[in-house]
Tab-separated table of C-alpha atoms in Angstrom:
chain	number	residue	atom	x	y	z
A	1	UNK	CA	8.961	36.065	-20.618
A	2	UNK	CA	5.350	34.351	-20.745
A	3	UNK	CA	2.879	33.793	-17.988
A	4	UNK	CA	4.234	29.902	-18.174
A	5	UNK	CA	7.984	30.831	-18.196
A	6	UNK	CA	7.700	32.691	-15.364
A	7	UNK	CA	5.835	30.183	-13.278
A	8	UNK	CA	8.186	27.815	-14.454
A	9	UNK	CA	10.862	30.035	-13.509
A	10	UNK	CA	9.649	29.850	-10.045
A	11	UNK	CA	9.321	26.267	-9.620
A	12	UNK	CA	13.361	25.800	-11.431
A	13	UNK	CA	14.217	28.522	-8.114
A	14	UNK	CA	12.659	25.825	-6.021
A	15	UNK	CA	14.658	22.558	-7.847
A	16	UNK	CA	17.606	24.070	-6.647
A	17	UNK	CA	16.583	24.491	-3.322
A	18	UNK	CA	16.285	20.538	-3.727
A	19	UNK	CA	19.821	21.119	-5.422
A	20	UNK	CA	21.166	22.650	-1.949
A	21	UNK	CA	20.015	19.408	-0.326
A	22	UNK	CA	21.623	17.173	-2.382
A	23	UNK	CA	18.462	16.083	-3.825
A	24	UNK	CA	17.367	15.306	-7.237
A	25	UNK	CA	16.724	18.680	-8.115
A	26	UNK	CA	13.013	19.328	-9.194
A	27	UNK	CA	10.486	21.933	-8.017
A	28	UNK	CA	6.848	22.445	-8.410
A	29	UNK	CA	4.407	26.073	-7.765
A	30	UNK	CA	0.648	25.527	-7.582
A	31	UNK	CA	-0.825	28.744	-9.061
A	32	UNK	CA	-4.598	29.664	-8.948
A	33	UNK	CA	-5.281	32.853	-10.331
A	34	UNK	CA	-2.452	34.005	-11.044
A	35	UNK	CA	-1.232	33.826	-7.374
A	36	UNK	CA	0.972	31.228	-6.037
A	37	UNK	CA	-0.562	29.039	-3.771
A	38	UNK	CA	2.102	26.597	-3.010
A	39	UNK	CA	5.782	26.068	-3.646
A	40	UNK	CA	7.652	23.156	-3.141
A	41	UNK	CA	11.049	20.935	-3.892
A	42	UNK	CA	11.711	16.618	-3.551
A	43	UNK	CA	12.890	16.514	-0.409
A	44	UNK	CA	12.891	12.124	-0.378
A	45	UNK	CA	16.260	11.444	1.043
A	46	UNK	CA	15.420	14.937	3.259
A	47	UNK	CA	12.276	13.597	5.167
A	48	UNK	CA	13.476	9.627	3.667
A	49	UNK	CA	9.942	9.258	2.486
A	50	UNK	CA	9.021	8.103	-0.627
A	51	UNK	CA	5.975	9.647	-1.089
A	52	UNK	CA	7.633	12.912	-0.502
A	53	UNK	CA	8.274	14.664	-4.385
A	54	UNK	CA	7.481	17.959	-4.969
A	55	UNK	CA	4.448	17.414	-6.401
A	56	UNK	CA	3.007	15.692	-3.606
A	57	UNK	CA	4.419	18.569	-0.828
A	58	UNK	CA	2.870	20.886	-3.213
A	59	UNK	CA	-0.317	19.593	-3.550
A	60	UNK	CA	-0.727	18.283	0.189
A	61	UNK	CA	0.041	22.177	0.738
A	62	UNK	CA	-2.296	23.596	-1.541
A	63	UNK	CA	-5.522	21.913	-0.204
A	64	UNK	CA	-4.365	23.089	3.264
A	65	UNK	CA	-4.342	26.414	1.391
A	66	UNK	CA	-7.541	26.629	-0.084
A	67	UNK	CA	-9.211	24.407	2.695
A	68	UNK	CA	-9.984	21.502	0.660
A	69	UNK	CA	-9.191	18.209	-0.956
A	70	UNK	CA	-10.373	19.548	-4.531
A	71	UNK	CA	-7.463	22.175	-6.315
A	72	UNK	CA	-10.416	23.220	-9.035
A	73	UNK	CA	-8.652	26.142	-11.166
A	74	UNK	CA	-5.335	25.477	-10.218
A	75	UNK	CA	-2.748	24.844	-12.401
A	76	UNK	CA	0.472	23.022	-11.254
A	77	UNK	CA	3.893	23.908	-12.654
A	78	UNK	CA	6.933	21.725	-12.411
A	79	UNK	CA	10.376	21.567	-14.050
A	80	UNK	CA	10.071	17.167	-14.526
A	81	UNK	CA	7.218	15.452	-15.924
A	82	UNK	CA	5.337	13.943	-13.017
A	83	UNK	CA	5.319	9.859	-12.389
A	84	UNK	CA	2.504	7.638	-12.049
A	85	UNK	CA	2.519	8.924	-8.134
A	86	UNK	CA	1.883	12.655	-8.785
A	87	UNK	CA	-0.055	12.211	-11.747
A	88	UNK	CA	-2.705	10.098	-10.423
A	89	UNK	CA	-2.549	13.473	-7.436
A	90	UNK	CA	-2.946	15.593	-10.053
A	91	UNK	CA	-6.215	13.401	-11.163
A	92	UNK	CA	-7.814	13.093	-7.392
A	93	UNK	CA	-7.004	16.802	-6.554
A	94	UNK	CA	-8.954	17.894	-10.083
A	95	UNK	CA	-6.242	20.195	-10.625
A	96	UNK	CA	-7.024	21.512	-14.238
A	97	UNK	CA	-3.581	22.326	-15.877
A	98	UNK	CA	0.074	20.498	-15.204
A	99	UNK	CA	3.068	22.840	-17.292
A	100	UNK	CA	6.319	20.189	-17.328
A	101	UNK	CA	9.449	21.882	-18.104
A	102	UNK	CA	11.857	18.392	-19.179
A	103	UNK	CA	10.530	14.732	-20.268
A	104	UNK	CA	10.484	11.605	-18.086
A	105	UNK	CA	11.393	8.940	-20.274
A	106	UNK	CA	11.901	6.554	-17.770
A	107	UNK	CA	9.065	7.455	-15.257
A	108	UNK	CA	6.575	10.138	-17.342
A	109	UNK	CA	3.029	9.627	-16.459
A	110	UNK	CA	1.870	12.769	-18.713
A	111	UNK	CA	2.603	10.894	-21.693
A	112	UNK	CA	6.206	9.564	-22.553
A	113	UNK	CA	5.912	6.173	-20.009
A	114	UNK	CA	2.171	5.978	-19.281
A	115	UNK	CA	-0.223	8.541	-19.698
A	116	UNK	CA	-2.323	8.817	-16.069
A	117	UNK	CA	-2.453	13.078	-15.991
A	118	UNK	CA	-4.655	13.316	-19.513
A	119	UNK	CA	-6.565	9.514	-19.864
A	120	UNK	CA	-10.255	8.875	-20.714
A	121	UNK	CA	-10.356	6.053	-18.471
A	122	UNK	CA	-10.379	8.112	-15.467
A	123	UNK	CA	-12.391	10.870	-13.833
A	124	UNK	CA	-10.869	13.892	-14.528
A	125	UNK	CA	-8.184	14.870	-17.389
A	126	UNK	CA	-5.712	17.722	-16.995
A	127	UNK	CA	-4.624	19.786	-19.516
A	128	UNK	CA	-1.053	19.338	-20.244
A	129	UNK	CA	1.714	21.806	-21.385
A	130	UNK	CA	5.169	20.241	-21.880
A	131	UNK	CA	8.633	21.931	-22.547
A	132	UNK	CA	8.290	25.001	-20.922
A	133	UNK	CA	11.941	26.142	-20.021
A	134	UNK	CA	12.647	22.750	-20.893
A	135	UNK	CA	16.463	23.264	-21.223
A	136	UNK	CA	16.500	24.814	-17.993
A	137	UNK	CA	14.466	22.052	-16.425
A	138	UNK	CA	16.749	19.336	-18.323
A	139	UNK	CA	20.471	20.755	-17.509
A	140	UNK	CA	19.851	21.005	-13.903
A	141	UNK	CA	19.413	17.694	-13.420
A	142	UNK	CA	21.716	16.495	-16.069
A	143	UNK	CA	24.670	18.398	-14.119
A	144	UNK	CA	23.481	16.753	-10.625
A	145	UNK	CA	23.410	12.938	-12.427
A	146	UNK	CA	26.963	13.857	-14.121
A	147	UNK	CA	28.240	14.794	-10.191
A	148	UNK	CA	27.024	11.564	-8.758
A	149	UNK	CA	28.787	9.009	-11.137
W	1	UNK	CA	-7.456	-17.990	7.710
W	2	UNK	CA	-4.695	-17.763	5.681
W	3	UNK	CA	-1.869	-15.074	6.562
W	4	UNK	CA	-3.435	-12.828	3.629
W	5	UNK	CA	-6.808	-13.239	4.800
W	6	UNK	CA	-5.439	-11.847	8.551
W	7	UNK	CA	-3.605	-8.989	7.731
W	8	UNK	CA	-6.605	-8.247	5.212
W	9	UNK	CA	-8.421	-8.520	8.158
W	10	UNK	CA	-6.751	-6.112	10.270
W	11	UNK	CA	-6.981	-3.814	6.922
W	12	UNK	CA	-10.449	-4.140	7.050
W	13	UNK	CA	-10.257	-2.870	10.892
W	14	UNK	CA	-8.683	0.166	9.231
W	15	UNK	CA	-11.422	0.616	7.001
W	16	UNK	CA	-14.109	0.327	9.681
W	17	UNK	CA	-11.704	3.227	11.401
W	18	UNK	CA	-12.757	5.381	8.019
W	19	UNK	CA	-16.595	4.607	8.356
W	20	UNK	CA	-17.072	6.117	11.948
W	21	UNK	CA	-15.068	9.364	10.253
W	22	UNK	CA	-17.640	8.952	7.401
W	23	UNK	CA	-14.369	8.589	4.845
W	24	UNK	CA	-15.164	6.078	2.434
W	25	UNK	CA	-14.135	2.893	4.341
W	26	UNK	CA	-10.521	1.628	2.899
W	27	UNK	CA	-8.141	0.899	5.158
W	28	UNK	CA	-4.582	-0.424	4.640
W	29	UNK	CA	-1.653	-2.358	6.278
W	30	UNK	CA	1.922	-2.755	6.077
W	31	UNK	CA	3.828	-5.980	6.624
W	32	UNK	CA	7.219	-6.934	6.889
W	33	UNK	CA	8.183	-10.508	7.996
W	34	UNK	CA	5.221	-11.027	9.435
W	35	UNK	CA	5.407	-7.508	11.516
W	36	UNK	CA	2.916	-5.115	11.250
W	37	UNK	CA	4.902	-2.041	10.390
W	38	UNK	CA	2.058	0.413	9.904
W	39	UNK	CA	-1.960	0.516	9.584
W	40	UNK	CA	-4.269	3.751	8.412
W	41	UNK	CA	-6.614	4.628	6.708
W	42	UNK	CA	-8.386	7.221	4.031
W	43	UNK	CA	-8.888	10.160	5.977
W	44	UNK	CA	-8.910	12.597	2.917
W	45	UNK	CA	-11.824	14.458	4.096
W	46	UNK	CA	-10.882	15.083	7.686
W	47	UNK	CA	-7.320	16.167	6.342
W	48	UNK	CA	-9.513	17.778	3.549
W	49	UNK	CA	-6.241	16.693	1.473
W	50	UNK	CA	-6.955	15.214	-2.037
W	51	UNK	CA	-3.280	12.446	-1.063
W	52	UNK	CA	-4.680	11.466	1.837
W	53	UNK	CA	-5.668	8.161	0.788
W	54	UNK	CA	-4.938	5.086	3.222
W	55	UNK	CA	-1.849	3.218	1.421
W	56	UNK	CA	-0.149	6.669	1.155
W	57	UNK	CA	-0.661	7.920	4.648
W	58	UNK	CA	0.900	3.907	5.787
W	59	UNK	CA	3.647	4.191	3.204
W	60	UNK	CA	5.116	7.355	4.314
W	61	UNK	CA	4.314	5.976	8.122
W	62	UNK	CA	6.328	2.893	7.272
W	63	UNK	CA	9.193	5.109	5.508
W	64	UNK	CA	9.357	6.764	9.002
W	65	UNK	CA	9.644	2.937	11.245
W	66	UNK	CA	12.157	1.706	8.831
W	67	UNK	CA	14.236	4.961	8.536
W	68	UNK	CA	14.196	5.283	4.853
W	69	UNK	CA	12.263	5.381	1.644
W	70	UNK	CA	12.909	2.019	0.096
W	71	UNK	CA	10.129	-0.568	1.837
W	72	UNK	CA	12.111	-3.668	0.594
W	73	UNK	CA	10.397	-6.680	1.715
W	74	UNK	CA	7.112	-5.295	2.634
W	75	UNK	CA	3.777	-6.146	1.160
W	76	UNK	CA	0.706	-3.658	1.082
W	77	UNK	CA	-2.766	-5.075	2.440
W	78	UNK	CA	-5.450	-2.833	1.441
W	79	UNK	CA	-9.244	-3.224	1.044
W	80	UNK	CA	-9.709	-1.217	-2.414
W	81	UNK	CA	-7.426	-2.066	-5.356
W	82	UNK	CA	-4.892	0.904	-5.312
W	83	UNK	CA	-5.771	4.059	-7.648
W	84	UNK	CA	-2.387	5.484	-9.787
W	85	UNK	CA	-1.587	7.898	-7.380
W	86	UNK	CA	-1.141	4.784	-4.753
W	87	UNK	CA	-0.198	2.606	-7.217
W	88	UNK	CA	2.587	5.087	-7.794
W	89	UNK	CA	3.757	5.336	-4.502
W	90	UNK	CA	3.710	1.457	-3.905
W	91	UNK	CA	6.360	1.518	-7.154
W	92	UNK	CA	8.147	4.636	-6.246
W	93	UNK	CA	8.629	2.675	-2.444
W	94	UNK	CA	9.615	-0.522	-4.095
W	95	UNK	CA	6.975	-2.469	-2.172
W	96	UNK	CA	7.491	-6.383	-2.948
W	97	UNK	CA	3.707	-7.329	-2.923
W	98	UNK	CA	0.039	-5.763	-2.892
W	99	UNK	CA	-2.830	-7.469	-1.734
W	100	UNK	CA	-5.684	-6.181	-2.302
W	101	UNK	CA	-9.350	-6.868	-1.816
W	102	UNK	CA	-11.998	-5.383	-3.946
W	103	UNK	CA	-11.581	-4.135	-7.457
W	104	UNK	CA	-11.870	-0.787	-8.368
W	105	UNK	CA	-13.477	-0.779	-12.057
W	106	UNK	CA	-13.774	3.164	-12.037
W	107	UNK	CA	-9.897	4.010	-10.818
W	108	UNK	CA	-8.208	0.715	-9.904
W	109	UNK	CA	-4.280	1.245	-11.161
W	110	UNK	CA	-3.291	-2.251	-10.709
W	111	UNK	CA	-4.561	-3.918	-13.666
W	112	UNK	CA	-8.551	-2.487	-13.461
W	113	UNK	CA	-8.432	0.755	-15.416
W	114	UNK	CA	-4.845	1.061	-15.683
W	115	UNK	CA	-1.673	-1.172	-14.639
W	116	UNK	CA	0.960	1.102	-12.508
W	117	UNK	CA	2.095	-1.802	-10.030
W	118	UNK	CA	3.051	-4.293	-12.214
W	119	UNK	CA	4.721	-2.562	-15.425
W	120	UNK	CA	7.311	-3.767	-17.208
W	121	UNK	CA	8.070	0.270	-18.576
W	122	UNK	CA	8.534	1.158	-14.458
W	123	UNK	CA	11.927	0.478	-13.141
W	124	UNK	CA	9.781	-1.710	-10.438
W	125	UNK	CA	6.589	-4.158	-10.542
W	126	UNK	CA	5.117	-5.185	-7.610
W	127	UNK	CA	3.470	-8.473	-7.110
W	128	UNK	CA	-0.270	-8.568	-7.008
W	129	UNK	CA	-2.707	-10.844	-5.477
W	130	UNK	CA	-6.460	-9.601	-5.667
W	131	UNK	CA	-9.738	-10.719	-3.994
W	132	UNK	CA	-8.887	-11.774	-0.638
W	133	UNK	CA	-11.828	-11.196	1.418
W	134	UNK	CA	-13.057	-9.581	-1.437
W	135	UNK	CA	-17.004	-9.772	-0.235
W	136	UNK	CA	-16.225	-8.142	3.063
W	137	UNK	CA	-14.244	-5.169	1.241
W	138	UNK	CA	-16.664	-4.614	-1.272
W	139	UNK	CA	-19.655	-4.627	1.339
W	140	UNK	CA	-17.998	-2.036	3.013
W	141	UNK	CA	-17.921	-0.033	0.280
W	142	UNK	CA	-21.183	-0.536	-1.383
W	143	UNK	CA	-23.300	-0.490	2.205
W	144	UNK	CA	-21.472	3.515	2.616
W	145	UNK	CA	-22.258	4.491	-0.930
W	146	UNK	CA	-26.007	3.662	-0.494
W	147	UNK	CA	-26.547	5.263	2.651
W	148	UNK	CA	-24.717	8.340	0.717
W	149	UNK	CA	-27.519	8.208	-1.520
């Protein structure tokens, strides 16, 4: 198992925390070197807040951590590639590395809808590593979809 | 004053808020019919939390008054054009309309740099109205960031 994979692996443990909840199950660790700062799952019907992905938790949790608004050297792991929301979080908290385990084709803002997490347009780029445990990542929340219909 | 320009107003009021906290001055206001449902504004630095911005702390405040995370019918004032990470949230809410004031040319997701709110690839576009009481927004701004200086 990799460095990534077992970050990764972490952040899947926390989807199905979400999974518990009966919430779309994705999960997200904030790592900075090499420890983990932050770990957290969607919890939007939970705390019926719309703002409240894991990303988001994650991140609001990691500056709280580290005493600041500005997540330099951190890397961000999470099993779905982030939306438009938690990308453009990932841009204003300078976080320098986003790992996505599945693709977002419908909402993707690290490349497959929009591309906010890596653009040249705005003030800081992270560095993005898709497909990580992507399987993994994917089935989870295929399984929860194929339960609600 | 038309109803935009007086619950831009009262946005503004937010922003002023901001200014005495030495936050850059944006400020931001919910509405729904013609209710105020929520006013704040960008208090990253005192929360020293990079999400902190004002349309995100009034969206999850208004997700709280109406009891869940769908703001249908609600329209966003706020003095800065949204960045993506707000942007984000106003789609991810399903806010009806933004209004904003000034433009942001370095960040502004709602049609400056990038276009977030209104996308036909989201699963929701907000309507946009820009530039009411544009001066007074952009004063703000601009009399903060030369005093920074």
């Amino acid at each position: 198992m990799t460095k990534d994979e077992y970050f990764m692996y972490l952040a899947i443990k926390e989807a199905e925390k979400a999974l518990v909840l009966d919430e779309v199950p994705i999960g997200a660790v904030i790592v900075k070197d090499d420890i983990v700062i932050s770990r957290a799952h969607n919890l939007r019907e939970t705390l019926k807040d719309a703002t409240a992905h894991a990303e988001i938790i994650a991140i609001k949790d990691a500056c709280t951590k580290l005493l600041g608004w500005r997540l330099i050297g951190c890397s961000l792991y999470v099993t779905l590639e982030p939306c438009s929301m938690c990308a453009g979080a990932i841009v204003n908290s300078r976080i320098e590395r986003v790992v996505f385990g599945a693709f977002d084709y419908k909402a993707g803002a690290c490349g497959s809808v929009l591309n906010v997490a890596f653009n040249n347009s705005l003030n800081h780029r992270a560095q993005i590593t898709s497909g990580i445990l992507e399987e993994e990542c994917r089935t989870l929340l295929q399984e929860f979809f194929k339960k609600k219909r």
